[in-house]
Short mmCIF file of C-alpha atoms and ligand atoms in Angstrom, two decimals:
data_model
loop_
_atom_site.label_atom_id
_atom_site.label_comp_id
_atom_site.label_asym_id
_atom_site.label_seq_id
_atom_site.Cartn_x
_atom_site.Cartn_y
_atom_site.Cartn_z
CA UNK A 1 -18.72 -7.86 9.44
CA UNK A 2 -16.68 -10.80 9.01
CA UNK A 3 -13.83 -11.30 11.37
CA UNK A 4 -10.65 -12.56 11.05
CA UNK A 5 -9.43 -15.58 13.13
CA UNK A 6 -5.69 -15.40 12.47
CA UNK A 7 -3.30 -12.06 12.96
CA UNK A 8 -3.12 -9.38 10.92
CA UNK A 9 -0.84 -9.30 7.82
CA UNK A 10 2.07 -6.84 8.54
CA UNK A 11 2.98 -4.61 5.07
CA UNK A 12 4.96 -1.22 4.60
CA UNK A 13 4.79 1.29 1.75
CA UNK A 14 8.22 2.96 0.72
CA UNK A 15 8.96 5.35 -1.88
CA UNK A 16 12.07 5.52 -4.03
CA UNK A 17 15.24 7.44 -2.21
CA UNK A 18 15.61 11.02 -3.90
CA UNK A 19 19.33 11.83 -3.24
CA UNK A 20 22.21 9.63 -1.77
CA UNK A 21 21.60 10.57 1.75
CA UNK A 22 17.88 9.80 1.50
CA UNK A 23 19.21 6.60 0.17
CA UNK A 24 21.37 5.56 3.09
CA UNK A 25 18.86 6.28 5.62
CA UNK A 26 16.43 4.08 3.71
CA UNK A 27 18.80 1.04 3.58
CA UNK A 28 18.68 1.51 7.52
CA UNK A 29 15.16 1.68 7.76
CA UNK A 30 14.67 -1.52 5.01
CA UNK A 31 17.05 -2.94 7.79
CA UNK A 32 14.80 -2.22 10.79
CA UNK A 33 11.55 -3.41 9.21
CA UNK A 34 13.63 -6.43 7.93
CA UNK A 35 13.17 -7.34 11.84
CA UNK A 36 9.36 -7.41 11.53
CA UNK A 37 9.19 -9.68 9.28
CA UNK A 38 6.44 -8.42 7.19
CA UNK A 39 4.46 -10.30 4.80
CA UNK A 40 5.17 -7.93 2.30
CA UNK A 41 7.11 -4.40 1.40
CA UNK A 42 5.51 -2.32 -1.20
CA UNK A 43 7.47 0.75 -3.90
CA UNK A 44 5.38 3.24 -4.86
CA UNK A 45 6.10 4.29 -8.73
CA UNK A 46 6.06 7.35 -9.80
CA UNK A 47 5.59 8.61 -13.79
CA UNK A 48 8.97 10.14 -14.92
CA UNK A 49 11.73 8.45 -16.16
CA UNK A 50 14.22 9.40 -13.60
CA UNK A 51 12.16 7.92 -10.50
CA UNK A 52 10.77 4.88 -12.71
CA UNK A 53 14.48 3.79 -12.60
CA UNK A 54 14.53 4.36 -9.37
CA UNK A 55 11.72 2.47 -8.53
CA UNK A 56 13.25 -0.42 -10.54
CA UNK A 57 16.54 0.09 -8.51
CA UNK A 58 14.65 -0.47 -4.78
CA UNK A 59 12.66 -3.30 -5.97
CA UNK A 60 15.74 -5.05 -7.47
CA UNK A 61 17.67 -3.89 -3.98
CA UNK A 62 14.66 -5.69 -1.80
CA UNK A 63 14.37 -9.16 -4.25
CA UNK A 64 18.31 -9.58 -4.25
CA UNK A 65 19.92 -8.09 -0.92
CA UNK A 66 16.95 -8.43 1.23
CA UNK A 67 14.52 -11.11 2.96
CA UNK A 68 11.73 -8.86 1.84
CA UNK A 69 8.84 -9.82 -0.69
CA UNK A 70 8.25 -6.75 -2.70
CA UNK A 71 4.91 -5.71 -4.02
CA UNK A 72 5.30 -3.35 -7.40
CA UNK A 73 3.01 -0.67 -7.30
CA UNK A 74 2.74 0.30 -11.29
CA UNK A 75 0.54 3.11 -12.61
CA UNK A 76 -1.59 3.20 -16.24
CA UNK A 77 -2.05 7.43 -16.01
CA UNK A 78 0.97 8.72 -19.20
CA UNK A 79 1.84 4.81 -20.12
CA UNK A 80 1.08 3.32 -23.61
CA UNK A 81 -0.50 -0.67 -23.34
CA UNK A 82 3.34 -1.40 -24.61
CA UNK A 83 5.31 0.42 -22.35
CA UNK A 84 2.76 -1.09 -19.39
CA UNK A 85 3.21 -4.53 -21.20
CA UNK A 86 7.61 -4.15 -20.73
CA UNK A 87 7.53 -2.81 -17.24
CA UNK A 88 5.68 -5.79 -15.80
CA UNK A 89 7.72 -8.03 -17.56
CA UNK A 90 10.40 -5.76 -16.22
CA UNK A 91 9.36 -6.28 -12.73
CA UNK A 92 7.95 -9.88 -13.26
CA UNK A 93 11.91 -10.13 -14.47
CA UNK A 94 13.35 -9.25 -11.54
CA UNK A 95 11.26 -11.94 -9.13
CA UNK A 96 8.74 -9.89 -8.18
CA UNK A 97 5.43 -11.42 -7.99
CA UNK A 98 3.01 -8.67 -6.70
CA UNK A 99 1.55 -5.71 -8.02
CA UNK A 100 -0.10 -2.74 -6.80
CA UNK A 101 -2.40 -1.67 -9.85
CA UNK A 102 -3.52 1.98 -10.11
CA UNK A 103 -4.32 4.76 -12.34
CA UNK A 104 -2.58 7.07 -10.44
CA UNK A 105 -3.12 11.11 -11.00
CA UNK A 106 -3.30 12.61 -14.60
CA UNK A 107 -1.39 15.24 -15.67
CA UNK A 108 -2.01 17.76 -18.02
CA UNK A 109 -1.36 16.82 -21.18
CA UNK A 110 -0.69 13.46 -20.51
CA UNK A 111 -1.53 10.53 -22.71
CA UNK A 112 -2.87 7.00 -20.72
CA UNK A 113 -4.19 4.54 -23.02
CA UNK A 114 -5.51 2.57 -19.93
CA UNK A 115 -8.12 5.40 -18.19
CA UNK A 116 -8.32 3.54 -15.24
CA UNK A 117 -7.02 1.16 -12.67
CA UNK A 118 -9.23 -2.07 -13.79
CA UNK A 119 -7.43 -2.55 -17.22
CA UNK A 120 -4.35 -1.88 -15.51
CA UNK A 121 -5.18 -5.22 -13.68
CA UNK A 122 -6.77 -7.20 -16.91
CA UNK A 123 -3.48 -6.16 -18.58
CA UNK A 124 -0.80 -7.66 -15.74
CA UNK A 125 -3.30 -10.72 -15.91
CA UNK A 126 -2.77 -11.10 -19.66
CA UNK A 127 0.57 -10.95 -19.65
CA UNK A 128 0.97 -13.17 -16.75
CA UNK A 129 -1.49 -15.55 -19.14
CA UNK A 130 1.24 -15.56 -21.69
CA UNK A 131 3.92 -16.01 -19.14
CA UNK A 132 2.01 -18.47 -16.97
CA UNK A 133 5.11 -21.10 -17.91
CA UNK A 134 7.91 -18.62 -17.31
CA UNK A 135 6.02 -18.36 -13.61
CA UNK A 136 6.13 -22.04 -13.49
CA UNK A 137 2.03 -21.32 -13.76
CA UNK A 138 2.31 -19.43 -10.71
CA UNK A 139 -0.47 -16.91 -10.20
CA UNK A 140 0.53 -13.23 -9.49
CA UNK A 141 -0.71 -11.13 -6.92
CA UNK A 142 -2.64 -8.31 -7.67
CA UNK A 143 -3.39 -5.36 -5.21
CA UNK A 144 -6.01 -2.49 -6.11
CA UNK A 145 -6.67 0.56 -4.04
CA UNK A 146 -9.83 0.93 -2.30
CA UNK A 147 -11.27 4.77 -0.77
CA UNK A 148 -12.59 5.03 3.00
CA UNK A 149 -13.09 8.48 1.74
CA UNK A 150 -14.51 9.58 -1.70
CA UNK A 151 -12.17 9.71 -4.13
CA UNK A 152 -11.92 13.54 -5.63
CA UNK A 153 -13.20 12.39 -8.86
CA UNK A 154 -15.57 9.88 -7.44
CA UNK A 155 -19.19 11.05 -7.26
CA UNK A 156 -19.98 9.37 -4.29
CA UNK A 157 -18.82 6.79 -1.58
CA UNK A 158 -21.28 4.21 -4.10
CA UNK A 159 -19.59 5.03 -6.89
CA UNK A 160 -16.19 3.96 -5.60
CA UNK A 161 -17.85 0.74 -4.37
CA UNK A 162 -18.49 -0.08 -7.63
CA UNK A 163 -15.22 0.47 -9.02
CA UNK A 164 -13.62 -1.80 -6.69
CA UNK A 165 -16.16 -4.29 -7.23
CA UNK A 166 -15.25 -3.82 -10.81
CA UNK A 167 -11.34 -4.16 -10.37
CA UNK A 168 -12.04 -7.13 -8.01
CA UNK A 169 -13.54 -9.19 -11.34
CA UNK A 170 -10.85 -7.38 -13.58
CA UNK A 171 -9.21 -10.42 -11.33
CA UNK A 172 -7.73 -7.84 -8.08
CA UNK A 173 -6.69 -10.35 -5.26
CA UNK A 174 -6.81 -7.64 -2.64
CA UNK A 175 -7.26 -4.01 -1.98
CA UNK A 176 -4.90 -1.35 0.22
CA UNK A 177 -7.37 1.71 1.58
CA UNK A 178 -6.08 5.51 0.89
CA UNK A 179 -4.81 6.73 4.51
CA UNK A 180 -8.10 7.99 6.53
CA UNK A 181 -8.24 9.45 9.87
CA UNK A 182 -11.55 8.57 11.06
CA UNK A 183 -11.56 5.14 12.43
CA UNK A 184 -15.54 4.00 11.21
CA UNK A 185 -14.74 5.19 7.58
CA UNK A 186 -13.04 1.84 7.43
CA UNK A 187 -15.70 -0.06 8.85
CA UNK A 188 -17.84 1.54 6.99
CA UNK A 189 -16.33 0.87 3.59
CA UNK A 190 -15.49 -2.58 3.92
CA UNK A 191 -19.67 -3.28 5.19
CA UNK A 192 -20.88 -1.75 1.96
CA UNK A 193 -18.60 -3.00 0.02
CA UNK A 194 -19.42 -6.73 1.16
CA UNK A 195 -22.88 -5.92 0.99
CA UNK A 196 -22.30 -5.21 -3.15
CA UNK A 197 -20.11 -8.38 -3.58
CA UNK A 198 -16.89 -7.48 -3.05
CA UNK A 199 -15.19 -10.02 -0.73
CA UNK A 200 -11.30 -9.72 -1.51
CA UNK A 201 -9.52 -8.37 2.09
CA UNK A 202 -9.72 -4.93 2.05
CA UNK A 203 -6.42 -3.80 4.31
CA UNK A 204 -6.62 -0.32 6.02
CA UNK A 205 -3.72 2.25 4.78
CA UNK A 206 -2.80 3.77 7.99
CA UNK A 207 0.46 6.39 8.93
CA UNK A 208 1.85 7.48 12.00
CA UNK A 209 1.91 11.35 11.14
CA UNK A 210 4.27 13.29 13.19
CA UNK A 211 4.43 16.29 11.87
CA UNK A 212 1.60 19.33 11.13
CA UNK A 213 3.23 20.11 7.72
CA UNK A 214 3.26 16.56 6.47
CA UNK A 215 -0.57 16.22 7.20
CA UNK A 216 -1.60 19.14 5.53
CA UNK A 217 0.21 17.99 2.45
CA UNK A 218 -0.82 14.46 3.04
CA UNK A 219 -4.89 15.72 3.07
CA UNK A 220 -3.94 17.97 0.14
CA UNK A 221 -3.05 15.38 -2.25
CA UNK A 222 -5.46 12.88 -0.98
CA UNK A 223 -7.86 15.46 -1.61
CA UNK A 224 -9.37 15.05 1.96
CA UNK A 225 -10.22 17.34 4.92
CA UNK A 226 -7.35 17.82 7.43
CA UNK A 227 -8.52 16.06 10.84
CA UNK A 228 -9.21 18.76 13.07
CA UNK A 229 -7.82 16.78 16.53
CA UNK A 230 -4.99 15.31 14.85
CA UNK A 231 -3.89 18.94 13.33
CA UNK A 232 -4.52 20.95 16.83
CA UNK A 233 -2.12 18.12 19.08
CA UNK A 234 0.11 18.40 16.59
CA UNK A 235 0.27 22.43 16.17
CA UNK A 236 0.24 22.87 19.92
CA UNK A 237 2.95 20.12 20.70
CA UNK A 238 6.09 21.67 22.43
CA UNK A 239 8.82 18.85 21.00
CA UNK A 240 9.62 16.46 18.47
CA UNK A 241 9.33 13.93 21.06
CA UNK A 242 5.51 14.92 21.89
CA UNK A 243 5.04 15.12 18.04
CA UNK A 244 6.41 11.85 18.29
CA UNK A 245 4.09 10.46 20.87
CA UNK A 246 0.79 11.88 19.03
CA UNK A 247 1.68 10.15 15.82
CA UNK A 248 2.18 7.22 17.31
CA UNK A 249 -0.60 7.07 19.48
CA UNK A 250 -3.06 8.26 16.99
CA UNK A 251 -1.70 5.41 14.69
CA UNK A 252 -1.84 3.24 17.22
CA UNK A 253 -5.94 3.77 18.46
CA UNK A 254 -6.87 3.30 14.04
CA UNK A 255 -4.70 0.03 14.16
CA UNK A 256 -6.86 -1.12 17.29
CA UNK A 257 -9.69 0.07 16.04
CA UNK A 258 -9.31 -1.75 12.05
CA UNK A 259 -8.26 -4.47 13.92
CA UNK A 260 -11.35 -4.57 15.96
CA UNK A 261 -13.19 -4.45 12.77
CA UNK A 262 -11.68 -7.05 11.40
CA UNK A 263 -9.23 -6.16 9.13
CA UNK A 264 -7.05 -8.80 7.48
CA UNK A 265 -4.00 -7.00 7.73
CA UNK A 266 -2.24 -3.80 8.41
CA UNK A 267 -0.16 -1.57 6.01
CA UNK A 268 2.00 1.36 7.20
CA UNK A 269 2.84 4.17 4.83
CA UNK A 270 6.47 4.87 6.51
CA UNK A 271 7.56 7.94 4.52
CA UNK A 272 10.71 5.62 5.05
CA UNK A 273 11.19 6.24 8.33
CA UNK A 274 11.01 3.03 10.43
CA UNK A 275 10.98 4.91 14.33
CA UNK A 276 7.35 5.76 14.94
CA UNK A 277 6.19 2.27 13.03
CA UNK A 278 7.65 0.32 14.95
CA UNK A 279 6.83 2.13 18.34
CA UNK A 280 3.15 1.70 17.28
CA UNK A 281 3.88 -2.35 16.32
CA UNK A 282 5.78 -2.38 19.99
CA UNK A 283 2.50 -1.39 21.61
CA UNK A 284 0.11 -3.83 19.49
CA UNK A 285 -0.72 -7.12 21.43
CA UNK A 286 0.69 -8.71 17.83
CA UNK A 287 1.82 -12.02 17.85
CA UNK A 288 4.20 -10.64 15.11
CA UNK A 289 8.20 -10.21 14.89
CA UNK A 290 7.80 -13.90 14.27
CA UNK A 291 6.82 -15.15 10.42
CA UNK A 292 4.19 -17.74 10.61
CA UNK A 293 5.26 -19.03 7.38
CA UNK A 294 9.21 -19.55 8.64
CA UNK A 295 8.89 -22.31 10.83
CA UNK A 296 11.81 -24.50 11.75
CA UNK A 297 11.51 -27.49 9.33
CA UNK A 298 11.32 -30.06 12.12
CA UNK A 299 8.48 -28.38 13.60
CA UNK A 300 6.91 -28.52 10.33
CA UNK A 301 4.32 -31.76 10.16
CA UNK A 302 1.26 -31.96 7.92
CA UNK A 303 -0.72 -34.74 9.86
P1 FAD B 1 -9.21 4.08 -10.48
O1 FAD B 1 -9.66 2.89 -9.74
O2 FAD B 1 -9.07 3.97 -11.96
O3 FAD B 1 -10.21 5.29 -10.13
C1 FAD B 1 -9.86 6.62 -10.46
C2 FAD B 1 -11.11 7.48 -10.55
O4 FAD B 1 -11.83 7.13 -11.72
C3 FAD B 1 -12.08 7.27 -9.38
O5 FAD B 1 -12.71 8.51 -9.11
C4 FAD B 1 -13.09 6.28 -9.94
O6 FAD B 1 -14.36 6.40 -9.32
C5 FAD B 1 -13.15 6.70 -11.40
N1 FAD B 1 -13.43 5.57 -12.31
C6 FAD B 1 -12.81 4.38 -12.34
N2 FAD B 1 -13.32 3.60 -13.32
C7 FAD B 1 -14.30 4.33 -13.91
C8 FAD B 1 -15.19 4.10 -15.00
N3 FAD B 1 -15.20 2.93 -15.66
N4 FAD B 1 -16.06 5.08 -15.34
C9 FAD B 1 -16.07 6.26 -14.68
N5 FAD B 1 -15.25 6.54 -13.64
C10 FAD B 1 -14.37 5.59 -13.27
N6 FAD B 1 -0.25 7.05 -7.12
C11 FAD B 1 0.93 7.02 -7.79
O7 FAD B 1 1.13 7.80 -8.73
N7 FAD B 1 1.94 6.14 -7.41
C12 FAD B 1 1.79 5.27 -6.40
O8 FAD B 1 2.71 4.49 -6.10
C13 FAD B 1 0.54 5.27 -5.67
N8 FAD B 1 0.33 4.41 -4.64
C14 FAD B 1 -0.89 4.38 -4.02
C15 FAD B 1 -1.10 3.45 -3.00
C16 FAD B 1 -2.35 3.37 -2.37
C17 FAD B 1 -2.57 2.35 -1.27
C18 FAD B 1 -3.41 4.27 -2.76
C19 FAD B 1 -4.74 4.19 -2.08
C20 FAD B 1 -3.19 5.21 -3.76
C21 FAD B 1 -1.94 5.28 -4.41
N9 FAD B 1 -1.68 6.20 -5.43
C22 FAD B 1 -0.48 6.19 -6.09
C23 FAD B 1 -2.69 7.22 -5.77
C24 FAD B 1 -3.66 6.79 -6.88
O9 FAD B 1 -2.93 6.63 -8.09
C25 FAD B 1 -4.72 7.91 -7.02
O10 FAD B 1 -5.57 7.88 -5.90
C26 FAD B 1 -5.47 7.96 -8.33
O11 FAD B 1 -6.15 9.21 -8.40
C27 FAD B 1 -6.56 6.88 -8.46
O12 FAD B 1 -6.01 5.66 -8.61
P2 FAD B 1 -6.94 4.34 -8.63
O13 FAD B 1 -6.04 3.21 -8.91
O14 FAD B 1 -7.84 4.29 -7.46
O15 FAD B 1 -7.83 4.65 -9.95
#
């Protein structure tokens, strides 16, 4: 296991709002992570027209009104190559210079000339090829995601190994873990997948889940068992404030526990909400809520 020597990056996931009020709240919570200085926020993207707007709206929001470095999370599943080809020049348009690339799930009927993830990442890499002096030959990140637990479609643990080993010479800079409950899961991913020559950082997914319902949906899409200890302190809890408190403190053990394995950084999946994240960040011996990278000049010397 190879361990890191400085902190933990500090990332959040957030989701386009779905109606004006879900919209306000989200500006507050943008505000309160703001204060955390992350390294990085990340949108997720979703397939229909509507939210892809959406998407587009929040990223443009974060680049523009915001001290916030987005990361684009863009999906292949029901794109054409030129539709893929226009929304990262979309996104690359609007100053973002990080992508999440995934598949994402198929629906029925749907048409993806890109079947999976990995030519989702060749493809951003072309284009940013043929853009290289619009990015003043900048490079542009690309994130991948990476399964503690077998994918649904994966045959085994191995097999999903190799398909991040695969997106990882597709030219992946790093990849974000599905959320996972069980704390060795990450441990043990990121050991085999070392030992089969992956060595971007692999950065554990992890949520504060506060509520019973949200799990069980949460598991259901993931496609993975509901945690049995999680679910019972949850079902049994008496208020929203012990709801609170098990969230949190669940969150907080996995973060202590990644963190003892190494992990190069930590990304929360808020559901936009900002109050249990940053009661488990509160509670981690962090040297964060100051950027490394936002010194004051004068302290700034490089001999
Ligand atoms: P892939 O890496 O393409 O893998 C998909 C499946 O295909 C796996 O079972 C894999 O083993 C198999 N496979 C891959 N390549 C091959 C091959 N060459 N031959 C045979 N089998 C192969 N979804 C969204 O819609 N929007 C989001 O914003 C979003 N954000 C996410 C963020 C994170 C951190 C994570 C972990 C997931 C996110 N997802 C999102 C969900 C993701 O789209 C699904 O998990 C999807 O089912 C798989 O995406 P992938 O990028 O891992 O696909």
């Amino acid at each position: 296991m190879v361990m890191t020597t400085v902190h933990p990056a500090l990332s959040f996931e957030l989701f386009p709002p779905r109606s004006q009020a879900s919209c306000e709240s989200l500006l507050r919570t943008i505000a309160e992570l703001e204060g955390t200085n992350p390294d990085y926020v990340s949108v997720t993207y979703a397939g229909d027209a509507k939210r892809r707007q959406k998407t587009l709206a929040l990223l443009d929001h974060l680049v523009h009104e915001t001290s916030l470095t987005p990361l684009a999370h863009l999906i292949c599943a029901g794109h054409s190559v030129h539709e893929l080809e226009r929304a990262v020049r979309l996104i690359l348009g609007l100053g973002v210079r990080g992508f999440l690339a995934l598949r994402g799930d198929i629906q029925d009927g749907q048409v993806s000339e890109l079947p999976f993830a990995r030519y989702l990442v060749e493809l951003i890499r072309r284009v940013e090829r043929e853009d290289f002096a619009h990015l003043a030959a900048g490079k542009v990140s690309i994130g991948v995601a990476a399964y503690p637990q077998k994918h649904p479609e994966s045959a085994s643990l191995l097999q999903d190994i190799e398909i991040l080993l695969s997106k990882q010479r597709a030219g992946a800079d790093f990849a974000i873990t599905q959320v996972f409950f069980e704390d060795e899961r990450y441990s043990a991913l990121v050991d085999s997948a070392h030992l089969a020559g992956v060595d971007i950082p692999i950065i554990p997914g992890i949520m504060p889940v506060t509520s019973l319902k949200r799990l069980q949906n949460l598991c259901q899409m993931a496609g993975m068992e509901v945690p049995t200890d999680l679910a019972y302190a949850l079902e049994t809890a008496t208020s929203s404030a012990e709801l609170h408190r098990i969230g949190v403190d669940y969150a907080l053990n996995q973060c202590r526990a990644v963190m003892d394995a190494g992990a190069p950084g930590l990304h929360f999946f808020t559901f936009n909400e900002h109050a249990a994240v940053l009661d488990v960040l509160d509670q981690l011996d962090l040297p964060r809520y100051s950027n490394r990278f936002s010194q004051p000049l004068s302290e700034l010397e490089f001999a």
